[in-house]
XYZ file of C-alpha atoms in Angstrom:
530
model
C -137.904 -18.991 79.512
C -141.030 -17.816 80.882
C -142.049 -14.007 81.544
C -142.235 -14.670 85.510
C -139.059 -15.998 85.302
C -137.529 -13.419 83.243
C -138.827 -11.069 85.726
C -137.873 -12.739 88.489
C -134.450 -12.980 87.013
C -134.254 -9.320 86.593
C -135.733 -8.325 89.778
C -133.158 -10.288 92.088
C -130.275 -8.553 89.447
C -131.397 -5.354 90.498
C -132.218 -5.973 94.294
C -128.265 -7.331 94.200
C -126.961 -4.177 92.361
C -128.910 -1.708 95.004
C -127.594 -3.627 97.727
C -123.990 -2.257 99.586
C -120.822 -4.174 97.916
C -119.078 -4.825 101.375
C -117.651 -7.985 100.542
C -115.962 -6.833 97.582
C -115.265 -3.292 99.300
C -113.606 -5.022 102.194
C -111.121 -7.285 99.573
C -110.403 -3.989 98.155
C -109.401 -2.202 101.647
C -107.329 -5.258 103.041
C -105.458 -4.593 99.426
C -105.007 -0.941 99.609
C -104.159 -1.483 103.354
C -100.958 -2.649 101.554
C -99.682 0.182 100.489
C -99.594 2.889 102.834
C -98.294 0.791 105.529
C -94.941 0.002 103.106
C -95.017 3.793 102.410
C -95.083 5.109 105.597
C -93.007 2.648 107.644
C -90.063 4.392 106.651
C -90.950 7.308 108.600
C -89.746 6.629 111.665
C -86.398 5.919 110.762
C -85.738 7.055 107.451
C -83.380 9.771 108.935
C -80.891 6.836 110.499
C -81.081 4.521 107.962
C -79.816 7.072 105.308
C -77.283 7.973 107.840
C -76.105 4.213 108.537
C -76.175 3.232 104.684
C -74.298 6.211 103.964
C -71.933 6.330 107.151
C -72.198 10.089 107.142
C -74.626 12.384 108.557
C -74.223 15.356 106.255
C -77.061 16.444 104.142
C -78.602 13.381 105.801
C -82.539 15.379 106.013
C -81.599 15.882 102.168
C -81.107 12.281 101.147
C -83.927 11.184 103.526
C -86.307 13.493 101.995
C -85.375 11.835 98.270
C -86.164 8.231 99.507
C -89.955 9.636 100.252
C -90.340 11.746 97.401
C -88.421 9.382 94.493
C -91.692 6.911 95.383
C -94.132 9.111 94.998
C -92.609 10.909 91.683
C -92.119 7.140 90.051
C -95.637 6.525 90.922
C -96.766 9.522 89.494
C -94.847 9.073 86.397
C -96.897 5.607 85.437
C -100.264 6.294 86.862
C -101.867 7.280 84.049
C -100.139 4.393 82.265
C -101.492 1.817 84.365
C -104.995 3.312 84.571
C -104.827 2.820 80.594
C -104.067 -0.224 80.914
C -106.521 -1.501 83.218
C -108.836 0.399 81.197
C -108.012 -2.256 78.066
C -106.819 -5.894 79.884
C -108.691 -5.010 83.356
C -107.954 -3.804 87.268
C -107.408 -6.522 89.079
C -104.188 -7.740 87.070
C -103.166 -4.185 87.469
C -104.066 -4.325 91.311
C -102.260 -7.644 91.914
C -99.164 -6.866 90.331
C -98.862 -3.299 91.585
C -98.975 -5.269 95.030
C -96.114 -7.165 94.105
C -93.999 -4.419 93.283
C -94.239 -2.496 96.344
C -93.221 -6.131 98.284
C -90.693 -6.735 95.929
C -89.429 -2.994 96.430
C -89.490 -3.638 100.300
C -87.492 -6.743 100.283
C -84.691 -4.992 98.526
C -84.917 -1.901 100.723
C -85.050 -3.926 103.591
C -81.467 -5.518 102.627
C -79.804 -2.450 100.884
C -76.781 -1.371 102.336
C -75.903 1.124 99.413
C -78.203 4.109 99.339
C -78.749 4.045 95.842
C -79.759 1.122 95.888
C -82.352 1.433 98.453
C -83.339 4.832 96.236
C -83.132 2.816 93.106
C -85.449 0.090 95.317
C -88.114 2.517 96.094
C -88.412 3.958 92.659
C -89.417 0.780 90.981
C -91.883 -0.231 93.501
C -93.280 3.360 92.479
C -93.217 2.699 88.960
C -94.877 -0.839 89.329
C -97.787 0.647 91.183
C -100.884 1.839 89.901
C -103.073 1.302 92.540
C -104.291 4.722 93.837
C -106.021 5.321 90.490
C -107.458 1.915 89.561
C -108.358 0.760 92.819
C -110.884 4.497 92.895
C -112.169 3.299 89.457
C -112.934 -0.317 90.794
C -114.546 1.517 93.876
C -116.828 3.275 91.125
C -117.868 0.653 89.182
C -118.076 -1.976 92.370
C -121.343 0.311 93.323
C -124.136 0.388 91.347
C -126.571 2.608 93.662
C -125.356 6.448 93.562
C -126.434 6.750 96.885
C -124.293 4.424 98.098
C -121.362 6.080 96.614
C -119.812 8.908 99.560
C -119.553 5.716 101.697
C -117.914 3.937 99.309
C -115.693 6.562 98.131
C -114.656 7.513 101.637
C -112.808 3.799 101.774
C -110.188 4.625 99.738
C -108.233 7.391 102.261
C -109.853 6.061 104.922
C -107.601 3.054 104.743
C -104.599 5.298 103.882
C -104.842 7.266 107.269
C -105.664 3.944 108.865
C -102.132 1.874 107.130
C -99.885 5.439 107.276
C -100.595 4.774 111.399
C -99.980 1.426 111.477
C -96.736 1.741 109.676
C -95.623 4.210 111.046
C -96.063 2.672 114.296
C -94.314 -0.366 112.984
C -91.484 0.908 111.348
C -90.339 2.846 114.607
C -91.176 -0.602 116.699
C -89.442 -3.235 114.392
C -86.554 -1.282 112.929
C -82.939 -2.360 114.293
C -84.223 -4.872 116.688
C -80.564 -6.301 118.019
C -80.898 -2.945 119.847
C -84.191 -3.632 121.930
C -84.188 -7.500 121.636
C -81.402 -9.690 122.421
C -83.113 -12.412 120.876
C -82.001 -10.729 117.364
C -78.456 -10.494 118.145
C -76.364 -12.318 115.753
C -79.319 -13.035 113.338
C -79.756 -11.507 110.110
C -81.813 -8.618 111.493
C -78.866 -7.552 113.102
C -76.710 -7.995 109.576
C -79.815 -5.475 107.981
C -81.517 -4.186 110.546
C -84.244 -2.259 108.764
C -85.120 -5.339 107.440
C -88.018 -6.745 109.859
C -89.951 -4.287 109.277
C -89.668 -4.646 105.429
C -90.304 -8.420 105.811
C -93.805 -7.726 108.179
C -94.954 -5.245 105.611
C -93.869 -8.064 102.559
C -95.547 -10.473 104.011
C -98.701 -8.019 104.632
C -98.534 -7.864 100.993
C -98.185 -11.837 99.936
C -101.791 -11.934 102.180
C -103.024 -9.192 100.405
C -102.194 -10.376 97.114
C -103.275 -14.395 97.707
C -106.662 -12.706 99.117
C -107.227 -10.657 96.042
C -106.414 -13.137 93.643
C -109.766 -16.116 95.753
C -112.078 -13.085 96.122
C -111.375 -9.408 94.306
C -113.647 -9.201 91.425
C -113.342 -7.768 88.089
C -114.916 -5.050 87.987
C -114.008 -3.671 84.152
C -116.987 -5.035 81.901
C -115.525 -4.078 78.802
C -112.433 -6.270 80.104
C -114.309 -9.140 80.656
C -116.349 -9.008 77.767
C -113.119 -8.859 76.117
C -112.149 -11.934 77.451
C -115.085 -13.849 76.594
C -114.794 -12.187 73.021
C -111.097 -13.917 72.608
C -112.636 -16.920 73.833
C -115.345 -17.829 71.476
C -117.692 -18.469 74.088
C -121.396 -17.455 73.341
C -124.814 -18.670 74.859
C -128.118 -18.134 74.696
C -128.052 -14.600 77.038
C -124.843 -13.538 74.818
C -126.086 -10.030 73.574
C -126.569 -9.672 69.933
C -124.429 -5.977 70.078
C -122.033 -6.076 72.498
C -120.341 -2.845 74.234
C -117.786 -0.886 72.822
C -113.984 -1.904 74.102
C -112.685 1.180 72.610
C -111.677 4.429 73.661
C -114.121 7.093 73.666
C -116.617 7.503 70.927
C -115.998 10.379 68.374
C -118.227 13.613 68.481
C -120.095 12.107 65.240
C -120.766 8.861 66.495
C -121.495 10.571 70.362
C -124.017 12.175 68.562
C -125.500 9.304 66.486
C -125.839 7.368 70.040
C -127.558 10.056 71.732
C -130.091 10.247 68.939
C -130.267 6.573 68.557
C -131.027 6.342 72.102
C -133.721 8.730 72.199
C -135.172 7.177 69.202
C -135.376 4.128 70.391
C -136.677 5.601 73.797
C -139.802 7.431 71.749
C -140.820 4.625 69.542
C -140.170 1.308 71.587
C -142.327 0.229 74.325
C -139.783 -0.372 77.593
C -140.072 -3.216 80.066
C -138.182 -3.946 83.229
C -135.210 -6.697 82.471
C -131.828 -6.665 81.305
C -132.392 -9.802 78.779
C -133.886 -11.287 75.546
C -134.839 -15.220 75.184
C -132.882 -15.329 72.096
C -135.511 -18.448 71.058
C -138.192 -16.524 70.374
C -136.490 -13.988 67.988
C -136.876 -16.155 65.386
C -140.643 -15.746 65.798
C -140.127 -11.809 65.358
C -140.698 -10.195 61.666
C -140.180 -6.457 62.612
C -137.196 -4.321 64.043
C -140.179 -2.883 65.963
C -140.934 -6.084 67.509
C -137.997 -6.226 69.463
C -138.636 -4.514 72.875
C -135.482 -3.373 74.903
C -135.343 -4.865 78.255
C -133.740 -1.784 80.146
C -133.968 -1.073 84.319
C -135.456 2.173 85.678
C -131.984 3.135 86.546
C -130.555 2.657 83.459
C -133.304 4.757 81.700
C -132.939 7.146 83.754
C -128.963 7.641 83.920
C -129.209 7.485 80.076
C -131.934 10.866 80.267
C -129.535 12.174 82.610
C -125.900 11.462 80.831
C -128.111 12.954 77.600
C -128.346 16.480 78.893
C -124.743 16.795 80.286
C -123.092 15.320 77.187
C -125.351 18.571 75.394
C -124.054 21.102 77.285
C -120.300 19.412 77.553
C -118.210 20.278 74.710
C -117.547 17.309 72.895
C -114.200 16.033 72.162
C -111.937 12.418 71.698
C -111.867 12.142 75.580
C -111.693 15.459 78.030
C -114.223 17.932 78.185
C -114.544 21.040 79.988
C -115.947 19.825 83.148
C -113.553 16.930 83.390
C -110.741 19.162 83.026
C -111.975 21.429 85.940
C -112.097 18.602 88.341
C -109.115 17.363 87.802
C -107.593 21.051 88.346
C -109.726 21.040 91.665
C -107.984 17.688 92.659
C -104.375 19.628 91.979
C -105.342 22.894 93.579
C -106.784 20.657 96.781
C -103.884 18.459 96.851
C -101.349 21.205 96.717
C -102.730 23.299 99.865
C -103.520 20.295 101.595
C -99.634 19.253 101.517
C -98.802 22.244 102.195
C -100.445 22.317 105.322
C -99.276 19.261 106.421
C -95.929 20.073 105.641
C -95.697 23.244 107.438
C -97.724 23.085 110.510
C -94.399 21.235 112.080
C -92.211 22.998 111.107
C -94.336 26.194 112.383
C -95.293 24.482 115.682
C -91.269 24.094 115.957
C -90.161 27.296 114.800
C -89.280 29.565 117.246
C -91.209 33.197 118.340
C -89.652 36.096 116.562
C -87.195 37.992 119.002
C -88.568 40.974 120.997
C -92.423 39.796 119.840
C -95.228 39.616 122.983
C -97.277 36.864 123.846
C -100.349 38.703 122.411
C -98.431 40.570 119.629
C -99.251 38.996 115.564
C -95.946 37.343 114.673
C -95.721 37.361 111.123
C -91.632 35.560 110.892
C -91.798 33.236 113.204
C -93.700 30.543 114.880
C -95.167 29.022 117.868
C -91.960 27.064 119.606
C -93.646 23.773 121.069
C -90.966 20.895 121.922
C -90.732 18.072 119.510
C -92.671 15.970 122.167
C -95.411 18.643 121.762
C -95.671 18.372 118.337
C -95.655 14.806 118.063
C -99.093 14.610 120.590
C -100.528 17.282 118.040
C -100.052 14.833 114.738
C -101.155 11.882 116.823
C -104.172 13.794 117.970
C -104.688 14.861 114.227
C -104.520 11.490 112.915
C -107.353 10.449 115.197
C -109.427 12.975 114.432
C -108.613 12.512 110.301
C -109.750 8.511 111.041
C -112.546 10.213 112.747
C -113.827 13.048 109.832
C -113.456 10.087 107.012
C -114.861 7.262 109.299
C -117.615 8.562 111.017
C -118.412 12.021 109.396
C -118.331 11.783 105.740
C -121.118 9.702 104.522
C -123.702 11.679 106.472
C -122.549 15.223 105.823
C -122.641 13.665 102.203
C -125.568 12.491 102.443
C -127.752 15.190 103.941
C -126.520 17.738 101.588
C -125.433 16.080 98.180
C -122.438 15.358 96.766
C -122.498 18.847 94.592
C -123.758 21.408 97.486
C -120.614 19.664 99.880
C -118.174 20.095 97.522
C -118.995 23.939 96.783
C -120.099 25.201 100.937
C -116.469 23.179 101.818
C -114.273 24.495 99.289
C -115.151 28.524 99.551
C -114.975 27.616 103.124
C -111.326 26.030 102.791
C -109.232 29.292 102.646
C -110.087 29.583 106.900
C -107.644 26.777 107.383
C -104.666 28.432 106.432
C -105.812 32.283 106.727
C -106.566 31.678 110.686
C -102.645 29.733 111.882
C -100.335 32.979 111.568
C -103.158 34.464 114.656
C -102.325 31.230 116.682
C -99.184 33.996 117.840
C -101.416 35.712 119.220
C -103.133 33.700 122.120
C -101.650 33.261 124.815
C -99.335 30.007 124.785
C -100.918 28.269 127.619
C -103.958 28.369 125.814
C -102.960 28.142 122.414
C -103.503 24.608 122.139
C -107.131 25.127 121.705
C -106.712 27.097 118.602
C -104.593 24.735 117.538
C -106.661 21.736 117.727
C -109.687 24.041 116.462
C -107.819 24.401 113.337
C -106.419 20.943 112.624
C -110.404 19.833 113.276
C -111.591 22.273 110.723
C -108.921 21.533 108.147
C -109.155 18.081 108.753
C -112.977 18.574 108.126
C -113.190 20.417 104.844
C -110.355 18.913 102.988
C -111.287 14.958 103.987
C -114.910 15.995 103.070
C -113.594 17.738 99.643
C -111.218 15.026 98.565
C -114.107 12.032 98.248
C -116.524 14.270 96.660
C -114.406 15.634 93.753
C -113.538 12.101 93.031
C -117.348 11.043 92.606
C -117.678 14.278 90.688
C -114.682 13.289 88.007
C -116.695 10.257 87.842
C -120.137 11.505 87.076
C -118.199 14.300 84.714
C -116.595 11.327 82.735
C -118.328 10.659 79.447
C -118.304 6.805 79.527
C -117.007 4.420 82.067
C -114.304 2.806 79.397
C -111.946 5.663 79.653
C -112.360 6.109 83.520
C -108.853 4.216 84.419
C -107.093 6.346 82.457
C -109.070 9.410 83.417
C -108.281 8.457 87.265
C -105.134 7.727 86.597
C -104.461 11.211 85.005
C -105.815 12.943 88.087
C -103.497 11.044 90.440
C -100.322 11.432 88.547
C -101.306 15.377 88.714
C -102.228 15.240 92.211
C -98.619 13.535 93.213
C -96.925 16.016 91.318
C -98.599 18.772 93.537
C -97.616 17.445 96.465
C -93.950 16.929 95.167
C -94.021 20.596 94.678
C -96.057 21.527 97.604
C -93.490 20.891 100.480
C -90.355 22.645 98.990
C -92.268 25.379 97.573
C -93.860 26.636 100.688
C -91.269 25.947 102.757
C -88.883 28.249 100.555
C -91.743 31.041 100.858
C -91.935 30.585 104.855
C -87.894 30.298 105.327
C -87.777 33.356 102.889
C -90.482 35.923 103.769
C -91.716 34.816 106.657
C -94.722 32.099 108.779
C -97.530 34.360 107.800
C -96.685 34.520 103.755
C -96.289 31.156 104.130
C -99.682 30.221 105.250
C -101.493 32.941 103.278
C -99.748 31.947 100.017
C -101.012 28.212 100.742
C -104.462 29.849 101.272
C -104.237 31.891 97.905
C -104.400 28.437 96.425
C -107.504 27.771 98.088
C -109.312 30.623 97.398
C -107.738 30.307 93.559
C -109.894 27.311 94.305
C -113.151 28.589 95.327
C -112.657 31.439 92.007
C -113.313 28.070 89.866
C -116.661 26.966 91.093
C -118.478 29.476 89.037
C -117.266 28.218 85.564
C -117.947 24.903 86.719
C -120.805 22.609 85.923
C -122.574 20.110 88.632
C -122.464 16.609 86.687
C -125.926 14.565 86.378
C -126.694 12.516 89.000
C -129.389 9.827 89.358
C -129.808 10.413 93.257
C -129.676 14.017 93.145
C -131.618 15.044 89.942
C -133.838 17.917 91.614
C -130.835 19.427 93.529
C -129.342 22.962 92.084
């Protein structure tokens, strides 16, 4: 092959790998679109169903309450698991079958008529999904250009707000049609009538899953070259040293790489290309003769990776920094719950007796009808689609990945310091501090989320552990918002609204302590930044 066409070669490789993956992003969303509508289509009439399956209404909230939670604990329990496993055999197998097991789990929900069945239903669709974790890892290695990345990472819960909508919305529409539509009478829906809407979101799935399996890429490299490995199959452009398959490299062979690299950086002359015509090494006599064909970026990352993986402590897998992130994920996951959880309930909860309309309330709440309430979430959900839609990627942009994540997060305690005041404004006007604060907490903590997770990333040492590493941070993350709930809920029942919100903002600012032990990762788009 001829220089111009080597260069030509590797010029259109990296004009593709600067360009936006939408294709591939857009498989990927129309997959995790999957999910949240199963999840959430239970919603709106989780509460009957557990009622008509158990033909009782006692402790009805309780059993409710287990269906949503036993989910979310089974899929915490295998998320690290799975992102292991992706990690070795790839993510799209991982991504595929997860899929199945939340349609499978629907089906059987859909025609339970014992509750523990339906529990026993929900668990294993838990337990057989993964995705959360490896479908963020695919999102990082589907994008090549760092810049590129706070649009890209915004995807993932942008879709989740988008499907927990729609199936909400769904669930309340399609569940027990005999009663709206005569046209089900004396049909199977009428035999199990939660099952339409199990069947819609099934099917959802089966389109997801036939979609995935014509377009979704690969995206694990040391998967695929893996596979080719097992396969025998070699050519001309088949590199001489392949990568590494296995876990994370040891601190004595991390260090013989780094000097290896800058070695060969100081002594070899560097050229733009990722390959070598394998017919004319047999005219080379000298290691020295071989010139590494390496991209800007590439040279550049490596500089960059260098000087974090010096100041990181080395070890098998975690360092320091990862560590810290992943405890910023738990701390951000646990307040934002928290809020979620308790803003109904404190928009429902009555005034405390004998309190004024301008008087600080610290026991009780704000006592809006359910109607009222249910025009505030609404509201909120537009304005979440909104923040992670339309907001994100430029805040993101303008100030860096690193300087958003640090301004939002000291700024996060306001969201849950400011609601116990709310008792204080007048109640025809109260609305507007409501709204004010949903808007702000909606802001920082849908800003927060997307950043920490390209953070993790950067703070990972090498991409071949970064399943598992996801998958780690997940699992932690559901488990805070298992506990979130019922822990502040105990604290607000028990001591009152305004210990309630100030003990979910103590986690914030717990938070905000962090940010001075922590380290900002290297990144290739934001190398002067500080």
């Amino acid at each position: 092959m001829s220089e111009p066409a080597e260069s030509s070669t590797s010029t259109s490789t990296a004009v593709e790998e600067d360009k936006f993956p939408w294709q591939q992003l857009a498989v990927l969303a129309l997959c995790r679109l999957a999910e949240p509508i199963a999840f959430t289509s239970i919603t709106a009439y989780n509460y009957l169903y557990v009622q008509d399956v158990r033909h009782t209404e006692e402790n009805a909230a309780f059993y409710a309450g287990l269906l949503v939670s036993g989910f979310a604990l089974a899929e915490a329990s295998t998320a690290m698991l799975w992102g292991t496993i992706s990690d070795k055999y790839g993510r799209k197998p991982i991504v595929l079958s997860g899929l199945a097991g939340v349609a499978l789990s629907s089906l059987i929900f859909g025609v339970a008529t014992n509750y523990w069945v339906a529990l026993a239903a929900r668990v294993v669709g838990g337990l057989l999904n993964g995705n959360v974790a490896v479908m963020q890892t695919m999102v990082a290695e589907m994008v090549k250009n760092p810049k590129h990345e706070p649009r890209a990472y915004s995807m993932i819960p942008f879709m989740w707000f988008f499907g927990s909508i729609i199936g909400s919305s769904m669930g309340g529409l399609l569940a027990r049609p005999a009663d709206t539509w005569g046209a089900f009478k004396d049909t199977i829906f009428d035999e199990y009538p939660y099952l339409l809407p199990n069947l819609v979101a099934a099917a959802y799935i089966v389109i997801a899953i036939v979609v995935g399996i014509i377009w979704l890429k690969e995206t694990n490299i040391y998967a695929m070259a893996s596979t080719k490995t097992s396969h025998g199959s070699a050519d001309e452009r088949t590199p001489l040293i392949r990568e590494p398959e296995s876990a994370p490299p040891t601190e004595g062979e991390e260090q013989k790489t780094v000097a290896r690299r800058r070695s060969m950086a100081s002594i070899q002359p560097v050229t733009t290309g990722t390959t070598v015509d394998l017919r004319r090494l047999s005219n080379l006599t000298t290691a020295s003769s071989v010139k590494p064909r390496l991209s800007a970026h590439d040279i550049r990352g490596s500089a960059l990776e260098d000087s974090f993986l010096d100041d990181a402590p080395p070890a098998q897998g975690y360092n320091r920094w990862m560590i810290l992130f992943i405890l910023q994920l738990i701390l951000m996951s646990y307040h934002s719950m928290a809020f979620g959880s308790l803003m109904p309930i404190f928009l429902l909860d009555e005034p405390s007796p004998g309190i004024s309309d301008t008087a600080l309330d610290l026991h009780g709440g704000l006592g809006y009808t359910l109607r009222d309430v249910g025009a505030f979430m609404s509201i909120n959900g537009i304005v979440a689609i909104f923040v992670q839609g339309v907001l994100f990627a430029p805040v993101v942009e303008w100030l860096g990945v690193w300087k958003t994540f640090v301004l939002l997060t000291v700024l996060a305690p306001l969201a849950y310091v400011f609601p116990p005041f709310l008792t204080m404004i007048p109640h025809a006007q109260a609305p507007i501090g409501i709204y004010a604060n949903l808007i702000l907490q909606n802001f920082l903590l849908i800003i927060i989320y997307p950043c920490l997770l390209i953070l993790l990333k950067d703070a990972t040492p090498t991409m071949a552990m970064l399943g598992q590493v996801n998958g780690l941070a997940m699992a932690a993350c559901s488990g805070a918002r298992t506990i979130a709930p019922p822990l502040v809920g105990f604290i607000y029942g028990s001591v009152g609204s305004a210990a309630g919100w100030w003990s979910i903002g103590a986690a914030a600012i717990i938070a905000g302590a962090l940010i001075p032990f922590m380290k900002r990762p290297p990144r290739p788009d934001e190398e002067d930044e500080t």
